[in-house]
Short mmCIF file of N, CA and C in Angstrom, two decimals:
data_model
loop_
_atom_site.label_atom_id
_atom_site.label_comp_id
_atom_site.label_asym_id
_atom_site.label_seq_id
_atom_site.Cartn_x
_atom_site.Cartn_y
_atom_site.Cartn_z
N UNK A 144 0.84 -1.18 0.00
CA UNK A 144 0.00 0.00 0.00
C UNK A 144 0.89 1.25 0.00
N UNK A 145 0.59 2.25 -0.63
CA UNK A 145 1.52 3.42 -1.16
C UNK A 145 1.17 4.26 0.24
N UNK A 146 2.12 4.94 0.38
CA UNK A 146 2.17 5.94 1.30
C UNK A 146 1.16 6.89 0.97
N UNK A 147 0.13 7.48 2.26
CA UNK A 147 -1.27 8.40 1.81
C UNK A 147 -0.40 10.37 1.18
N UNK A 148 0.50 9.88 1.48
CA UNK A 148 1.62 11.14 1.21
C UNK A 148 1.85 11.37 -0.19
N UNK A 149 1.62 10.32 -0.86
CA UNK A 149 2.57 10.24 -2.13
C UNK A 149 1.55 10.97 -3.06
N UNK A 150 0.08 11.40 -3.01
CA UNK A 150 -0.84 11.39 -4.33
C UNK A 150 -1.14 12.86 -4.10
N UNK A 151 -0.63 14.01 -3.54
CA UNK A 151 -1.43 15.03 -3.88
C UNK A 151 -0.22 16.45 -3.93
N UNK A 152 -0.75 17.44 -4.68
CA UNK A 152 0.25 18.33 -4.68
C UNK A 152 -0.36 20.17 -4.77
N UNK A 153 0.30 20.78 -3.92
CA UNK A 153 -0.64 22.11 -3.68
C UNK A 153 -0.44 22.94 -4.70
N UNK A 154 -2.02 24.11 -4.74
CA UNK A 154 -1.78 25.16 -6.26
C UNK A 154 -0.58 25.71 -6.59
N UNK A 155 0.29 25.91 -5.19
CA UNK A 155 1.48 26.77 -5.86
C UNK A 155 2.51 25.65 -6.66
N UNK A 156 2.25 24.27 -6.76
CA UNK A 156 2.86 23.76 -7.45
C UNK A 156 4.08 22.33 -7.04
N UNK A 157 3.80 23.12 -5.58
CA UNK A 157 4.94 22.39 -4.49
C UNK A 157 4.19 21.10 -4.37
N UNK A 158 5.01 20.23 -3.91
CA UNK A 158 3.88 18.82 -3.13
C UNK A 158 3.25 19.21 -1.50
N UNK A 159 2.15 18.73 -1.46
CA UNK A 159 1.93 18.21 0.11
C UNK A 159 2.83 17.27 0.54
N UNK A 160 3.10 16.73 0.02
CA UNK A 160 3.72 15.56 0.63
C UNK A 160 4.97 15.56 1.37
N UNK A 161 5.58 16.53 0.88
CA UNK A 161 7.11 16.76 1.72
C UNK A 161 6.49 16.96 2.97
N UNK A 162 5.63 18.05 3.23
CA UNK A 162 5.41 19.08 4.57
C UNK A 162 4.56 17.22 5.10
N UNK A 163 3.70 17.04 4.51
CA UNK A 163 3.00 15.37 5.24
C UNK A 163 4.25 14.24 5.91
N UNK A 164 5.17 14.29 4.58
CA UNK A 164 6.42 13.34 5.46
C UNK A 164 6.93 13.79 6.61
N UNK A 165 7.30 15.10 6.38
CA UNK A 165 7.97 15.55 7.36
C UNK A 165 6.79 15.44 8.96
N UNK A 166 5.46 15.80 8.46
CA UNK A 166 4.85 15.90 10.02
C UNK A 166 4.51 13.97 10.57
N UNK A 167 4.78 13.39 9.72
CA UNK A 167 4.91 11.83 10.09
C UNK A 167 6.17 11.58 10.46
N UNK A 168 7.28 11.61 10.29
CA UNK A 168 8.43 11.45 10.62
C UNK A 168 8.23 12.02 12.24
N UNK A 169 7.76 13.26 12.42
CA UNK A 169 7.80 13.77 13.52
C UNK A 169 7.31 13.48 14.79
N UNK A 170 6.00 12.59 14.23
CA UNK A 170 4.71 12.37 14.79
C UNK A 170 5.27 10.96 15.32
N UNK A 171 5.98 9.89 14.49
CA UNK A 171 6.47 8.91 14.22
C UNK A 171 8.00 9.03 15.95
N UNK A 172 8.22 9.93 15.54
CA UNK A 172 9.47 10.11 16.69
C UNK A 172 9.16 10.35 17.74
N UNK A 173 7.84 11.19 18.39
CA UNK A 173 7.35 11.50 19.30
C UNK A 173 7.04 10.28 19.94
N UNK A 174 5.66 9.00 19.39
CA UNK A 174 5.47 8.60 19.60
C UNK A 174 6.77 7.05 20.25
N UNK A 175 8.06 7.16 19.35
CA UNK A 175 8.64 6.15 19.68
C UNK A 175 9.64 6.62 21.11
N UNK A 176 9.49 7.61 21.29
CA UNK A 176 10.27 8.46 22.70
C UNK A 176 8.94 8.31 23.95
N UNK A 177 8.24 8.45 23.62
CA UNK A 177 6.86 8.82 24.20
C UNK A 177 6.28 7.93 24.85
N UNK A 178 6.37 6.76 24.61
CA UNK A 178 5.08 5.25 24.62
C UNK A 178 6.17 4.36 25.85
N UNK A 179 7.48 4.91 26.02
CA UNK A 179 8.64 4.43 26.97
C UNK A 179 7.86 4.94 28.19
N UNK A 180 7.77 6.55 28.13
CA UNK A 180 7.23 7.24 29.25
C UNK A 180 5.97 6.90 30.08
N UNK A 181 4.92 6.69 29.19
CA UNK A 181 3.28 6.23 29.20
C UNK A 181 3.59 4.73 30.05
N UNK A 182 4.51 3.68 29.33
CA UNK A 182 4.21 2.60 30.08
C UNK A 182 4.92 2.32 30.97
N UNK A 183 5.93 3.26 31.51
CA UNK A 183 6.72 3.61 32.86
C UNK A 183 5.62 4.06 33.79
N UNK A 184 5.19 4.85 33.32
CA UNK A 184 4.13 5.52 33.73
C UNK A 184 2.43 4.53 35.11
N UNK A 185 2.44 3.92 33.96
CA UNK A 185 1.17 3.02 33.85
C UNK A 185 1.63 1.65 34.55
N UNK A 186 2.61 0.91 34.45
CA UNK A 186 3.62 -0.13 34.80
C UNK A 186 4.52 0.26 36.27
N UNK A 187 4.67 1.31 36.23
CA UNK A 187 5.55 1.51 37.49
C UNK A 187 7.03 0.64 37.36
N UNK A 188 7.37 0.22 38.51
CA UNK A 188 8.58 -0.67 38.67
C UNK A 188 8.48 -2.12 37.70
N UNK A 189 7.50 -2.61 37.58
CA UNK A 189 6.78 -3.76 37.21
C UNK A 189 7.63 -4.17 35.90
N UNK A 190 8.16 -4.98 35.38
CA UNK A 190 9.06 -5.27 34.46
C UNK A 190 10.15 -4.46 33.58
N UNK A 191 10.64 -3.38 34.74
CA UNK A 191 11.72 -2.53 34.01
C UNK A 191 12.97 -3.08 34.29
N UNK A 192 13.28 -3.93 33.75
CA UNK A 192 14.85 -4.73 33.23
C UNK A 192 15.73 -3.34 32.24
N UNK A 193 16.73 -3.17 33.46
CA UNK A 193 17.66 -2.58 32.74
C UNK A 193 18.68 -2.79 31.97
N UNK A 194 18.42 -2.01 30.46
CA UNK A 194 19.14 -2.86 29.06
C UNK A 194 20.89 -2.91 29.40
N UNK A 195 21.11 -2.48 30.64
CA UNK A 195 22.83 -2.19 31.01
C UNK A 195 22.77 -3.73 32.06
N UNK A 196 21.94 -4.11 32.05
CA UNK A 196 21.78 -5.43 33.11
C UNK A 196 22.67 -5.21 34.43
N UNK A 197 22.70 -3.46 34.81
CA UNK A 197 23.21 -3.26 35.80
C UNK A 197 24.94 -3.33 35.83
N UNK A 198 25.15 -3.32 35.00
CA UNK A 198 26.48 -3.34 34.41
C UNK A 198 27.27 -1.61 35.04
N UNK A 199 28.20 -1.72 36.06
CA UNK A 199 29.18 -0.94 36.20
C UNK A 199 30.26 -0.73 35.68
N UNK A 200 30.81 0.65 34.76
CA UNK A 200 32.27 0.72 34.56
C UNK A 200 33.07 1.32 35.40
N UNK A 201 34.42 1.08 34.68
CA UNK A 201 35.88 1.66 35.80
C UNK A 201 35.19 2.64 36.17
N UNK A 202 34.68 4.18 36.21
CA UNK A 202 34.40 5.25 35.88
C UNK A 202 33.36 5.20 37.45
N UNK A 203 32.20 4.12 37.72
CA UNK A 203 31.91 3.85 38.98
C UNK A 203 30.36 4.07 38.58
N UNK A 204 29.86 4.71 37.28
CA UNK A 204 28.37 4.98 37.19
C UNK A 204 28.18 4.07 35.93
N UNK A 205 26.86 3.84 35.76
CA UNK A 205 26.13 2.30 35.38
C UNK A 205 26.92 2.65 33.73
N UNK A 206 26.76 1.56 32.69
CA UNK A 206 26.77 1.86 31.31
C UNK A 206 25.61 2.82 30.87
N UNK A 207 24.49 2.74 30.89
CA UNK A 207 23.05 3.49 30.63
C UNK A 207 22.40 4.03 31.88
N UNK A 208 22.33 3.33 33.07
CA UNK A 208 21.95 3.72 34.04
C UNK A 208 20.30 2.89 34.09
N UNK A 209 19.44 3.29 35.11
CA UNK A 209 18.31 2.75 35.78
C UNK A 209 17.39 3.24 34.33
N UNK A 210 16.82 3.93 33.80
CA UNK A 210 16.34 4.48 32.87
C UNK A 210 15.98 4.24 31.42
N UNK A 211 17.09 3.17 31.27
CA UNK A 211 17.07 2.55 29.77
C UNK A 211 16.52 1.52 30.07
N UNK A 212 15.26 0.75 29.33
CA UNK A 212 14.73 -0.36 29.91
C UNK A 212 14.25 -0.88 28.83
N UNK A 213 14.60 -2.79 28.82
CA UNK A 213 13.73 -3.15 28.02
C UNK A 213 12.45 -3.19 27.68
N UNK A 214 11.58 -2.54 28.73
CA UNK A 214 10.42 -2.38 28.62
C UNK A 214 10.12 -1.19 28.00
N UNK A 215 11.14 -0.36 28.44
CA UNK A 215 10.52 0.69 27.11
C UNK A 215 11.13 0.43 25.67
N UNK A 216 12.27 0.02 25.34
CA UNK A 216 12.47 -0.47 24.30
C UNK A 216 11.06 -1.02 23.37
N UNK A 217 10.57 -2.31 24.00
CA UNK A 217 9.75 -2.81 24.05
C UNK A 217 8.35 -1.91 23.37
N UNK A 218 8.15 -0.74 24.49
CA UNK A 218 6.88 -0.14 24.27
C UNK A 218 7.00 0.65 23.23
N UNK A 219 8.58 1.31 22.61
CA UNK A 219 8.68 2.01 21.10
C UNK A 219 8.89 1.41 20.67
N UNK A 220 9.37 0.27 20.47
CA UNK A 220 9.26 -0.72 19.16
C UNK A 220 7.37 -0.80 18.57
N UNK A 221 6.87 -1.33 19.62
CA UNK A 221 5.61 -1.68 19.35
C UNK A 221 4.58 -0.80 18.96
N UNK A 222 4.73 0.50 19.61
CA UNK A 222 3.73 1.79 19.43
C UNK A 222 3.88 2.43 18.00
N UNK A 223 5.51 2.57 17.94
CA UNK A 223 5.81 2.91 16.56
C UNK A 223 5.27 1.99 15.64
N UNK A 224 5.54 0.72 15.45
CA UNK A 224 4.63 0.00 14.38
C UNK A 224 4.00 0.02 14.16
N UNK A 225 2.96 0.05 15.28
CA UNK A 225 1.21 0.15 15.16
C UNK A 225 1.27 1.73 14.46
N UNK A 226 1.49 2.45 15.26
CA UNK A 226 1.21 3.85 14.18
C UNK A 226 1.32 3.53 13.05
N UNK A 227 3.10 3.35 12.71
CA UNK A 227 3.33 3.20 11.48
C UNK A 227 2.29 2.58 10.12
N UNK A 228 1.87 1.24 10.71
CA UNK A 228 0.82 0.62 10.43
C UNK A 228 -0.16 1.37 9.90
N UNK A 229 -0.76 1.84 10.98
CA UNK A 229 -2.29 2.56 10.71
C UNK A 229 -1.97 4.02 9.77
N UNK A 230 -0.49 4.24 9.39
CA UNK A 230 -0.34 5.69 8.63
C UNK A 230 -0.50 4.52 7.41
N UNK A 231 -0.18 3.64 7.35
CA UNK A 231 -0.23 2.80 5.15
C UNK A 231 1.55 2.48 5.44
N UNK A 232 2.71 2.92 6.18
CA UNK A 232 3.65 2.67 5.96
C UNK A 232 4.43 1.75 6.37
N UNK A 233 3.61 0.40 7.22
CA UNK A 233 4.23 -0.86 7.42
C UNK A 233 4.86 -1.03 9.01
N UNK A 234 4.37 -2.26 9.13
CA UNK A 234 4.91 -2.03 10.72
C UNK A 234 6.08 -2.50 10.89
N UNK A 235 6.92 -2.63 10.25
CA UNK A 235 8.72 -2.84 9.92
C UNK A 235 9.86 -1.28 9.99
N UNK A 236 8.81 -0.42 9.20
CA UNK A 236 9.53 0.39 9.29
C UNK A 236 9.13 1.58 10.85
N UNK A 237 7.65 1.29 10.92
CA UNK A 237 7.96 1.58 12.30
C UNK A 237 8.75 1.59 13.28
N UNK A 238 8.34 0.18 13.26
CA UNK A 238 9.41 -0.51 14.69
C UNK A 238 10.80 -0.41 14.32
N UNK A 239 11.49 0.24 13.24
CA UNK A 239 13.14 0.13 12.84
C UNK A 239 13.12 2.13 13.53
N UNK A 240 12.02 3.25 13.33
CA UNK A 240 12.28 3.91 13.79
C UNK A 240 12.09 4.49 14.98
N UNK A 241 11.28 3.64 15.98
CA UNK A 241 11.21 3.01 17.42
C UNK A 241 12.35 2.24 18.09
N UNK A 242 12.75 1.54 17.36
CA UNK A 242 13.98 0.72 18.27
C UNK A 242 15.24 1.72 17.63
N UNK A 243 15.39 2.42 16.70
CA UNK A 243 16.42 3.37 16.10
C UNK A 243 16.50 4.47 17.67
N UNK A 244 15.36 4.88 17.76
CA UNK A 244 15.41 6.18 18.63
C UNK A 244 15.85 5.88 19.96
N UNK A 245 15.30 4.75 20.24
CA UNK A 245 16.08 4.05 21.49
C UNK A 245 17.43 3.73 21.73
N UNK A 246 17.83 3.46 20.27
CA UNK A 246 19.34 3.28 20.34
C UNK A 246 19.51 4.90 20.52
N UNK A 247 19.09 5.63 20.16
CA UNK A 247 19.88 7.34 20.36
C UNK A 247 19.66 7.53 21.48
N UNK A 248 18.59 7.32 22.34
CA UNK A 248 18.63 8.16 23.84
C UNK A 248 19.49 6.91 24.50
N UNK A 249 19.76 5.61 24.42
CA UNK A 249 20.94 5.04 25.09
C UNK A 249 22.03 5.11 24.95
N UNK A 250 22.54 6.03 23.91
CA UNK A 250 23.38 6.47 23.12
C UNK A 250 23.86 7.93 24.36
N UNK A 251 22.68 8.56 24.26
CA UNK A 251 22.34 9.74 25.29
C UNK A 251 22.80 9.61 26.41
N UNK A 252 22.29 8.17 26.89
CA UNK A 252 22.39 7.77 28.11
C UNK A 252 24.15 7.42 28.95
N UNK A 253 24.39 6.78 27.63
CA UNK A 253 25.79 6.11 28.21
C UNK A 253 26.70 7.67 28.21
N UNK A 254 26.49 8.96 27.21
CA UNK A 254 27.51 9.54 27.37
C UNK A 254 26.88 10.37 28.21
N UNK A 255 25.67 10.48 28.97
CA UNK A 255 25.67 11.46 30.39
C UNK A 255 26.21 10.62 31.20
N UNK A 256 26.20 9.30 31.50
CA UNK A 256 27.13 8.69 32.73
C UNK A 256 28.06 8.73 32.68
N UNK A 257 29.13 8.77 31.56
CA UNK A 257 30.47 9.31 31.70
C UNK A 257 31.01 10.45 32.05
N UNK A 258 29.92 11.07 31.50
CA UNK A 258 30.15 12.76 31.96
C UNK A 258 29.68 12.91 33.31
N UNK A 259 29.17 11.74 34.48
CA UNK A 259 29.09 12.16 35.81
C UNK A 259 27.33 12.53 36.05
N UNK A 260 26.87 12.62 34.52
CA UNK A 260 25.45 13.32 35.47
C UNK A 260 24.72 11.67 35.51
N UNK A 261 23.47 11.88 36.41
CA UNK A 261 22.53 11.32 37.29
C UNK A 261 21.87 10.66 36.22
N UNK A 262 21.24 9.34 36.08
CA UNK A 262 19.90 9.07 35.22
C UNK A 262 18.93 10.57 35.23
N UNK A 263 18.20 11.11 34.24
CA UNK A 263 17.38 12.02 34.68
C UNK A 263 18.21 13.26 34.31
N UNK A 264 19.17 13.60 34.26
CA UNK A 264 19.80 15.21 34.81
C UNK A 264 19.48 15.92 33.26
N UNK A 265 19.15 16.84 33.03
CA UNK A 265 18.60 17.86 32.13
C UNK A 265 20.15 18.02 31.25
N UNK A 266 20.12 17.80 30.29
CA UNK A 266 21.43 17.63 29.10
C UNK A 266 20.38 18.21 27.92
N UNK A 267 20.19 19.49 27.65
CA UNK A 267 19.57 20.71 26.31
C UNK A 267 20.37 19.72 24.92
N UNK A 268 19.42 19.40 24.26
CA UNK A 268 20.34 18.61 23.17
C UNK A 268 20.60 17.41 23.17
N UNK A 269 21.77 16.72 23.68
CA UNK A 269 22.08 15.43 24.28
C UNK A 269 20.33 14.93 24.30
N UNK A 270 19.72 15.06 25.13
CA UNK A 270 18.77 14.41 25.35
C UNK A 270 17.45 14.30 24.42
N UNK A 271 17.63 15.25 23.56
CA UNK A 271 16.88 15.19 22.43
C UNK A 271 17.44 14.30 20.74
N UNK A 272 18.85 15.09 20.45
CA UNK A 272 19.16 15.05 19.39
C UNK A 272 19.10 13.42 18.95
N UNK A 273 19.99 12.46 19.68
CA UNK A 273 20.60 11.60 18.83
C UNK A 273 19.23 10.69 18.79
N UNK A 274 18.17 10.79 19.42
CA UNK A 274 17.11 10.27 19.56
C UNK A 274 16.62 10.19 18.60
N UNK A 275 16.19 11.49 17.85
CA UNK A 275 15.85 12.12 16.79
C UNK A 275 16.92 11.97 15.52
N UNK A 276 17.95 12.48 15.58
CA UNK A 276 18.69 11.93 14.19
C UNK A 276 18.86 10.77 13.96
N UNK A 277 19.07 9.33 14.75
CA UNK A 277 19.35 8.56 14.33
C UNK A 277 18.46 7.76 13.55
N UNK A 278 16.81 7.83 13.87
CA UNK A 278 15.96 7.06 13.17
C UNK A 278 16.06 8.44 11.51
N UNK A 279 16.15 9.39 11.76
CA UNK A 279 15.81 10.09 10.69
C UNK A 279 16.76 9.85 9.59
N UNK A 280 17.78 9.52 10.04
CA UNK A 280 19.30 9.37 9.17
C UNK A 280 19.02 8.06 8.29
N UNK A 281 18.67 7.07 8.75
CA UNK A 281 18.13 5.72 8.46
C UNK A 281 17.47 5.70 7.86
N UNK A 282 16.22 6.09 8.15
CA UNK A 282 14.74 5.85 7.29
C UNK A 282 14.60 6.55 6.23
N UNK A 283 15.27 8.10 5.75
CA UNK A 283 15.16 8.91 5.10
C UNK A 283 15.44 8.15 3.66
N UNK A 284 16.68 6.87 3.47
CA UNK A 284 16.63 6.65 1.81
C UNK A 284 15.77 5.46 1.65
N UNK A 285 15.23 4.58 2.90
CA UNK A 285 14.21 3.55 2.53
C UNK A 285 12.47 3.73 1.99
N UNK A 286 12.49 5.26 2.79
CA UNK A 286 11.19 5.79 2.73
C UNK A 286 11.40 6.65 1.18
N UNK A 287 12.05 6.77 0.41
CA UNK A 287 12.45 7.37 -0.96
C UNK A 287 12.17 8.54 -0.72
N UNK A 288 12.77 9.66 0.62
CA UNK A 288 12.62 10.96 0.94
C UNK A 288 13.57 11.59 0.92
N UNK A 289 13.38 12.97 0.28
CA UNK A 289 14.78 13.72 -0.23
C UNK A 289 14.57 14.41 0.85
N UNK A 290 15.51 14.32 1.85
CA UNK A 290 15.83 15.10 3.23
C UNK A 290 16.75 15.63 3.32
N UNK A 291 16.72 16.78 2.58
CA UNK A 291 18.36 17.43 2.83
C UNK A 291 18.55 18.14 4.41
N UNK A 292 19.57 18.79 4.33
CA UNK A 292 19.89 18.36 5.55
C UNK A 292 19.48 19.71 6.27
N UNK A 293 19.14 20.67 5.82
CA UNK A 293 18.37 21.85 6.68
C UNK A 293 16.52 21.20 7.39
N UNK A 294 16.15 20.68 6.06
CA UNK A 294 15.22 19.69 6.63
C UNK A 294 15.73 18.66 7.99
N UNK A 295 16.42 18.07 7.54
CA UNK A 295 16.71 17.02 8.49
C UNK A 295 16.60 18.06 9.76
N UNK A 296 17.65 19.23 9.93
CA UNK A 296 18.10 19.68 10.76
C UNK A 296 16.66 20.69 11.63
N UNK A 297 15.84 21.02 10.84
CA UNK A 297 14.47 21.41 11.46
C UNK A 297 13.64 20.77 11.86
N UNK A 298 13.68 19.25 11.74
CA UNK A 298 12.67 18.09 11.84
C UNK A 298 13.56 17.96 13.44
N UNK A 299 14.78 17.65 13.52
CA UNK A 299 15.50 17.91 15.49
C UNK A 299 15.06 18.84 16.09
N UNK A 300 14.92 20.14 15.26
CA UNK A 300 14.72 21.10 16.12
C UNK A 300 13.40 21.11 16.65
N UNK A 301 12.52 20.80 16.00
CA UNK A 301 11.32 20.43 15.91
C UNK A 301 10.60 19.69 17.25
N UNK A 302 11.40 18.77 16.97
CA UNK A 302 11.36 17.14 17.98
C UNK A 302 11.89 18.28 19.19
N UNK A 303 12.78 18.76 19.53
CA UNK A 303 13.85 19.16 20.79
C UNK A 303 12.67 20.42 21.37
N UNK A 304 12.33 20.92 20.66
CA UNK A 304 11.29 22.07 21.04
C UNK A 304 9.65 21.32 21.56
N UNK A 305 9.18 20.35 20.73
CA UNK A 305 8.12 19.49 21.19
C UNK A 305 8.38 18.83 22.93
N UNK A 306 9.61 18.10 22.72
CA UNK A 306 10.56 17.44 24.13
C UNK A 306 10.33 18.27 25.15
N UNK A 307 10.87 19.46 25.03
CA UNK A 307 11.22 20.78 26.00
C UNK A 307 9.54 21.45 26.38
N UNK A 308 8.88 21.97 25.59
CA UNK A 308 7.13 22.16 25.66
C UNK A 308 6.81 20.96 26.51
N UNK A 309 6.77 19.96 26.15
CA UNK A 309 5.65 18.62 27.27
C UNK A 309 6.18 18.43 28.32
N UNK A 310 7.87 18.31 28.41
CA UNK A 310 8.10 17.83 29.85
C UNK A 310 7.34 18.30 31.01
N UNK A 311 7.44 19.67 31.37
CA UNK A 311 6.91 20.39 32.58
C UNK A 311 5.37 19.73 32.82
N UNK A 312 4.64 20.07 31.85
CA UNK A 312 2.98 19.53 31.67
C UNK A 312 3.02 17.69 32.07
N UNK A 313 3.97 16.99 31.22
CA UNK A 313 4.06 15.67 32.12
C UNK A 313 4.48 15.39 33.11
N UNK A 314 5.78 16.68 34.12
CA UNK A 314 5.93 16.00 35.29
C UNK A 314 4.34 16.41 36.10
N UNK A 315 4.10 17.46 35.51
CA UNK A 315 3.24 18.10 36.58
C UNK A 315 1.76 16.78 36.87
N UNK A 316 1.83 16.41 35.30
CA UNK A 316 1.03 15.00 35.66
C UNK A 316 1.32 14.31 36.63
N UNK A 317 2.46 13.78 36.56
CA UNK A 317 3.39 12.79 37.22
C UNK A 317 3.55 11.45 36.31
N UNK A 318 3.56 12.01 35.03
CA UNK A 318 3.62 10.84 34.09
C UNK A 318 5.24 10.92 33.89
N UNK A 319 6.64 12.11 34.32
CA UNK A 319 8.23 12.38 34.38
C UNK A 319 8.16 12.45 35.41
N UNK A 320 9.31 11.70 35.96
CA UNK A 320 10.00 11.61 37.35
C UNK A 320 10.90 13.12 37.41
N UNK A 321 10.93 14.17 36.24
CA UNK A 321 12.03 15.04 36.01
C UNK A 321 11.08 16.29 35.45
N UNK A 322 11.27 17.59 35.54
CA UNK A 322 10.32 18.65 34.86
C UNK A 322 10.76 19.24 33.77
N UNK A 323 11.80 18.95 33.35
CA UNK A 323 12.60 18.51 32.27
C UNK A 323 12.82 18.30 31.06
#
């Protein structure tokens, strides 16, 4: 089934479809960062296996720390697909930019413990970016999307500004342990 993106194009001549990829890609990243939080959330302590299996280096703080969990792994792999799914674009490539984004915030993760900060500690960037570039870097030539790289680079900013807006509103839920 063709992407619902691919068939239409506006009077001035441009496509919809770029500005449509781009707000799926986005929508797509939210949700695979997002659905970790919700079933932390909802789950509590309750099957959070940490993907560092508690693993200490020389250095004295965890590889990833308490925070990276196969259960959220788990919950963006799966959320992303299903979206993915229900957009026409396959639940493969979902779940590749769900388990992608996870590799970036553990990515996140391992280099705030070297640098000394806490599971949790507020890192502007770090904690957004590699989250966000790494599924975008990937998916961009399977999905046959010309993403140059000011695009690319507004679709992070994008994501990092969305990140930064919800935290406060979710700790205040108490759906973040962080206001953050």
């Amino acid at each position: 089934m063709p992407a619902p993106w691919r068939e239409s194009s506006g009077p001035d001549g441009r496509s919809k479809a770029a500005m449509w990829e781009k707000t799926v890609l986005l929508l797509l990243l939210i949700v695979a960062n997002g659905a970790p939080i919700l079933v932390a959330w909802r789950l509590g302590p309750r099957w959070a296996w940490p993907l560092d299996a508690g693993l200490v280096l020389g250095d004295g703080h965890r590889l990833l720390g308490e925070s990276a969990t196969l259960r959220g792994l788990a919950a963006a792999v799966v959320a992303t697909a299903l979206l993915s799914g229900v957009l026409g674009l396959g639940l493969g490539l979902g779940a590749l930019i769900g388990f992608l984004a996870m590799v970036g915030d553990a990515l996140s993760s391992l280099i705030k413990r070297r640098l000394g900060l806490e599971p949790g500690a507020k890192a502007t960037g770090l904690d957004q970016i590699p989250e966000a570039l790494l599924p975008l870097l990937v998916v961009a030539g399977p999905l046959g999307l010309q993403l140059p790289w000011l695009d690319l680079a507004l679709l992070v900013v994008a994501f990092m500004i969305f990140d930064m807006v919800v935290s406060g509103p979710l700790y205040r839920l108490r759906l973040r342990r962080q206001p953050h």
